[in-house]
Amino acid sequence: MQMIAGRAYKFGDNVNTDEIIPARYLNSTDPEELGAHCMEDIDKEFVNKVEPGDLIIAGSNFGCGSSREHAPIAIKAAGVSCVIAKTFARIFYRNAINIGLPILECPEAVDGISDGDKVEVDLDSGTIRNITTGREFKAKPFPPFMRDIIESGGLINYAKRKVTAGKD
């Protein structure tokens, strides 16, 4: 069972990939460099406040815009352990899974979590608990193969593991 716990950082609707990682940093593919600039055009202090394990809570259409993987890489490298949104842009959703960043769609949780709340997520069951208020929400959990991709750290690591397992 994979549990995630941290502080919530709340953002609104239509947060696009250029707001997640400004285009001026896209000449780098270094996760650490991308993470150092995550969300800086929305909240200049985000990377100074976020701690490993914290979560982003967002409205609808999170990750709209560019199809590059830089945005979910920046989020993960900044220390964010999970993104919960009302909805995700389709390409962002796939890119997040491909790089091993857990994301959950749960409009009720987004409405029931405030900036700064302590949140706990059980990825196996899809249960989201707002520790601050005691409220509990249910997101659709990932199917086993997607959980395996996330737990492997992304699609490339998952594929390498599968190839290596096949050589035994």
JSON list of N, CA, C and O in Angstrom, two decimals, residues 107-129:
[
{"chain": "A", "resi": 107, "resn": "PRO", "atom": "N", "xyz": [-13.10, 15.93, -7.84]},
{"chain": "A", "resi": 107, "resn": "PRO", "atom": "CA", "xyz": [-13.65, 17.28, -7.62]},
{"chain": "A", "resi": 107, "resn": "PRO", "atom": "C", "xyz": [-14.07, 17.55, -6.18]},
{"chain": "A", "resi": 107, "resn": "PRO", "atom": "O", "xyz": [-13.86, 18.65, -5.66]},
{"chain": "A", "resi": 108, "resn": "GLU", "atom": "N", "xyz": [-14.64, 16.54, -5.50]},
{"chain": "A", "resi": 108, "resn": "GLU", "atom": "CA", "xyz": [-15.08, 16.73, -4.13]},
{"chain": "A", "resi": 108, "resn": "GLU", "atom": "C", "xyz": [-13.90, 17.02, -3.20]},
{"chain": "A", "resi": 108, "resn": "GLU", "atom": "O", "xyz": [-14.01, 17.86, -2.30]},
{"chain": "A", "resi": 109, "resn": "ALA", "atom": "N", "xyz": [-12.79, 16.34, -3.42]},
{"chain": "A", "resi": 109, "resn": "ALA", "atom": "CA", "xyz": [-11.60, 16.58, -2.60]},
{"chain": "A", "resi": 109, "resn": "ALA", "atom": "C", "xyz": [-11.07, 17.99, -2.84]},
{"chain": "A", "resi": 109, "resn": "ALA", "atom": "O", "xyz": [-10.69, 18.69, -1.89]},
{"chain": "A", "resi": 110, "resn": "VAL", "atom": "N", "xyz": [-11.04, 18.40, -4.09]},
{"chain": "A", "resi": 110, "resn": "VAL", "atom": "CA", "xyz": [-10.55, 19.75, -4.41]},
{"chain": "A", "resi": 110, "resn": "VAL", "atom": "C", "xyz": [-11.41, 20.79, -3.68]},
{"chain": "A", "resi": 110, "resn": "VAL", "atom": "O", "xyz": [-10.89, 21.74, -3.09]},
{"chain": "A", "resi": 111, "resn": "ASP", "atom": "N", "xyz": [-12.72, 20.60, -3.70]},
{"chain": "A", "resi": 111, "resn": "ASP", "atom": "CA", "xyz": [-13.62, 21.54, -3.03]},
{"chain": "A", "resi": 111, "resn": "ASP", "atom": "C", "xyz": [-13.50, 21.46, -1.51]},
{"chain": "A", "resi": 111, "resn": "ASP", "atom": "O", "xyz": [-13.76, 22.44, -0.81]},
{"chain": "A", "resi": 112, "resn": "GLY", "atom": "N", "xyz": [-13.09, 20.30, -0.99]},
{"chain": "A", "resi": 112, "resn": "GLY", "atom": "CA", "xyz": [-13.03, 20.09, 0.45]},
{"chain": "A", "resi": 112, "resn": "GLY", "atom": "C", "xyz": [-11.65, 20.24, 1.08]},
{"chain": "A", "resi": 112, "resn": "GLY", "atom": "O", "xyz": [-11.48, 19.95, 2.26]},
{"chain": "A", "resi": 113, "resn": "ILE", "atom": "N", "xyz": [-10.68, 20.67, 0.29]},
{"chain": "A", "resi": 113, "resn": "ILE", "atom": "CA", "xyz": [-9.32, 20.88, 0.80]},
{"chain": "A", "resi": 113, "resn": "ILE", "atom": "C", "xyz": [-8.93, 22.33, 0.59]},
{"chain": "A", "resi": 113, "resn": "ILE", "atom": "O", "xyz": [-9.09, 22.87, -0.51]},
{"chain": "A", "resi": 114, "resn": "SER", "atom": "N", "xyz": [-8.42, 22.96, 1.63]},
{"chain": "A", "resi": 114, "resn": "SER", "atom": "CA", "xyz": [-7.97, 24.35, 1.55]},
{"chain": "A", "resi": 114, "resn": "SER", "atom": "C", "xyz": [-6.45, 24.41, 1.51]},
{"chain": "A", "resi": 114, "resn": "SER", "atom": "O", "xyz": [-5.76, 23.47, 1.93]},
{"chain": "A", "resi": 115, "resn": "ASP", "atom": "N", "xyz": [-5.94, 25.51, 1.03]},
{"chain": "A", "resi": 115, "resn": "ASP", "atom": "CA", "xyz": [-4.50, 25.74, 1.00]},
{"chain": "A", "resi": 115, "resn": "ASP", "atom": "C", "xyz": [-3.95, 25.59, 2.41]},
{"chain": "A", "resi": 115, "resn": "ASP", "atom": "O", "xyz": [-4.48, 26.16, 3.36]},
{"chain": "A", "resi": 116, "resn": "GLY", "atom": "N", "xyz": [-2.92, 24.78, 2.56]},
{"chain": "A", "resi": 116, "resn": "GLY", "atom": "CA", "xyz": [-2.28, 24.58, 3.86]},
{"chain": "A", "resi": 116, "resn": "GLY", "atom": "C", "xyz": [-2.79, 23.40, 4.65]},
{"chain": "A", "resi": 116, "resn": "GLY", "atom": "O", "xyz": [-2.18, 23.02, 5.66]},
{"chain": "A", "resi": 117, "resn": "ASP", "atom": "N", "xyz": [-3.92, 22.80, 4.24]},
{"chain": "A", "resi": 117, "resn": "ASP", "atom": "CA", "xyz": [-4.44, 21.64, 4.96]},
{"chain": "A", "resi": 117, "resn": "ASP", "atom": "C", "xyz": [-3.45, 20.48, 4.86]},
{"chain": "A", "resi": 117, "resn": "ASP", "atom": "O", "xyz": [-2.72, 20.34, 3.88]},
{"chain": "A", "resi": 118, "resn": "LYS", "atom": "N", "xyz": [-3.45, 19.65, 5.87]},
{"chain": "A", "resi": 118, "resn": "LYS", "atom": "CA", "xyz": [-2.68, 18.41, 5.85]},
{"chain": "A", "resi": 118, "resn": "LYS", "atom": "C", "xyz": [-3.55, 17.34, 5.19]},
{"chain": "A", "resi": 118, "resn": "LYS", "atom": "O", "xyz": [-4.71, 17.16, 5.55]},
{"chain": "A", "resi": 119, "resn": "VAL", "atom": "N", "xyz": [-2.96, 16.63, 4.23]},
{"chain": "A", "resi": 119, "resn": "VAL", "atom": "CA", "xyz": [-3.71, 15.67, 3.42]},
{"chain": "A", "resi": 119, "resn": "VAL", "atom": "C", "xyz": [-2.96, 14.34, 3.39]},
{"chain": "A", "resi": 119, "resn": "VAL", "atom": "O", "xyz": [-1.72, 14.32, 3.34]},
{"chain": "A", "resi": 120, "resn": "GLU", "atom": "N", "xyz": [-3.72, 13.25, 3.41]},
{"chain": "A", "resi": 120, "resn": "GLU", "atom": "CA", "xyz": [-3.16, 11.90, 3.30]},
{"chain": "A", "resi": 120, "resn": "GLU", "atom": "C", "xyz": [-3.88, 11.18, 2.16]},
{"chain": "A", "resi": 120, "resn": "GLU", "atom": "O", "xyz": [-5.10, 11.26, 2.05]},
{"chain": "A", "resi": 121, "resn": "VAL", "atom": "N", "xyz": [-3.12, 10.49, 1.34]},
{"chain": "A", "resi": 121, "resn": "VAL", "atom": "CA", "xyz": [-3.68, 9.79, 0.19]},
{"chain": "A", "resi": 121, "resn": "VAL", "atom": "C", "xyz": [-3.22, 8.34, 0.20]},
{"chain": "A", "resi": 121, "resn": "VAL", "atom": "O", "xyz": [-2.03, 8.06, 0.33]},
{"chain": "A", "resi": 122, "resn": "ASP", "atom": "N", "xyz": [-4.19, 7.44, 0.06]},
{"chain": "A", "resi": 122, "resn": "ASP", "atom": "CA", "xyz": [-3.91, 6.02, -0.11]},
{"chain": "A", "resi": 122, "resn": "ASP", "atom": "C", "xyz": [-4.08, 5.74, -1.60]},
{"chain": "A", "resi": 122, "resn": "ASP", "atom": "O", "xyz": [-5.20, 5.68, -2.10]},
{"chain": "A", "resi": 123, "resn": "LEU", "atom": "N", "xyz": [-2.98, 5.60, -2.32]},
{"chain": "A", "resi": 123, "resn": "LEU", "atom": "CA", "xyz": [-3.05, 5.41, -3.76]},
{"chain": "A", "resi": 123, "resn": "LEU", "atom": "C", "xyz": [-3.69, 4.09, -4.15]},
{"chain": "A", "resi": 123, "resn": "LEU", "atom": "O", "xyz": [-4.31, 3.99, -5.21]},
{"chain": "A", "resi": 124, "resn": "ASP", "atom": "N", "xyz": [-3.56, 3.08, -3.32]},
{"chain": "A", "resi": 124, "resn": "ASP", "atom": "CA", "xyz": [-4.14, 1.78, -3.65]},
{"chain": "A", "resi": 124, "resn": "ASP", "atom": "C", "xyz": [-5.66, 1.82, -3.66]},
{"chain": "A", "resi": 124, "resn": "ASP", "atom": "O", "xyz": [-6.29, 1.22, -4.53]},
{"chain": "A", "resi": 125, "resn": "SER", "atom": "N", "xyz": [-6.25, 2.54, -2.72]},
{"chain": "A", "resi": 125, "resn": "SER", "atom": "CA", "xyz": [-7.71, 2.58, -2.63]},
{"chain": "A", "resi": 125, "resn": "SER", "atom": "C", "xyz": [-8.32, 3.84, -3.25]},
{"chain": "A", "resi": 125, "resn": "SER", "atom": "O", "xyz": [-9.52, 3.89, -3.48]},
{"chain": "A", "resi": 126, "resn": "GLY", "atom": "N", "xyz": [-7.49, 4.87, -3.47]},
{"chain": "A", "resi": 126, "resn": "GLY", "atom": "CA", "xyz": [-8.00, 6.14, -3.96]},
{"chain": "A", "resi": 126, "resn": "GLY", "atom": "C", "xyz": [-8.59, 7.01, -2.86]},
{"chain": "A", "resi": 126, "resn": "GLY", "atom": "O", "xyz": [-9.22, 8.02, -3.13]},
{"chain": "A", "resi": 127, "resn": "THR", "atom": "N", "xyz": [-8.36, 6.64, -1.61]},
{"chain": "A", "resi": 127, "resn": "THR", "atom": "CA", "xyz": [-8.91, 7.39, -0.49]},
{"chain": "A", "resi": 127, "resn": "THR", "atom": "C", "xyz": [-8.04, 8.61, -0.20]},
{"chain": "A", "resi": 127, "resn": "THR", "atom": "O", "xyz": [-6.83, 8.51, -0.08]},
{"chain": "A", "resi": 128, "resn": "ILE", "atom": "N", "xyz": [-8.70, 9.76, -0.10]},
{"chain": "A", "resi": 128, "resn": "ILE", "atom": "CA", "xyz": [-8.05, 11.03, 0.20]},
{"chain": "A", "resi": 128, "resn": "ILE", "atom": "C", "xyz": [-8.62, 11.52, 1.52]},
{"chain": "A", "resi": 128, "resn": "ILE", "atom": "O", "xyz": [-9.83, 11.68, 1.66]},
{"chain": "A", "resi": 129, "resn": "ARG", "atom": "N", "xyz": [-7.76, 11.76, 2.49]},
{"chain": "A", "resi": 129, "resn": "ARG", "atom": "CA", "xyz": [-8.21, 12.25, 3.80]},
{"chain": "A", "resi": 129, "resn": "ARG", "atom": "C", "xyz": [-7.65, 13.64, 4.05]},
{"chain": "A", "resi": 129, "resn": "ARG", "atom": "O", "xyz": [-6.44, 13.84, 3.96]}
]
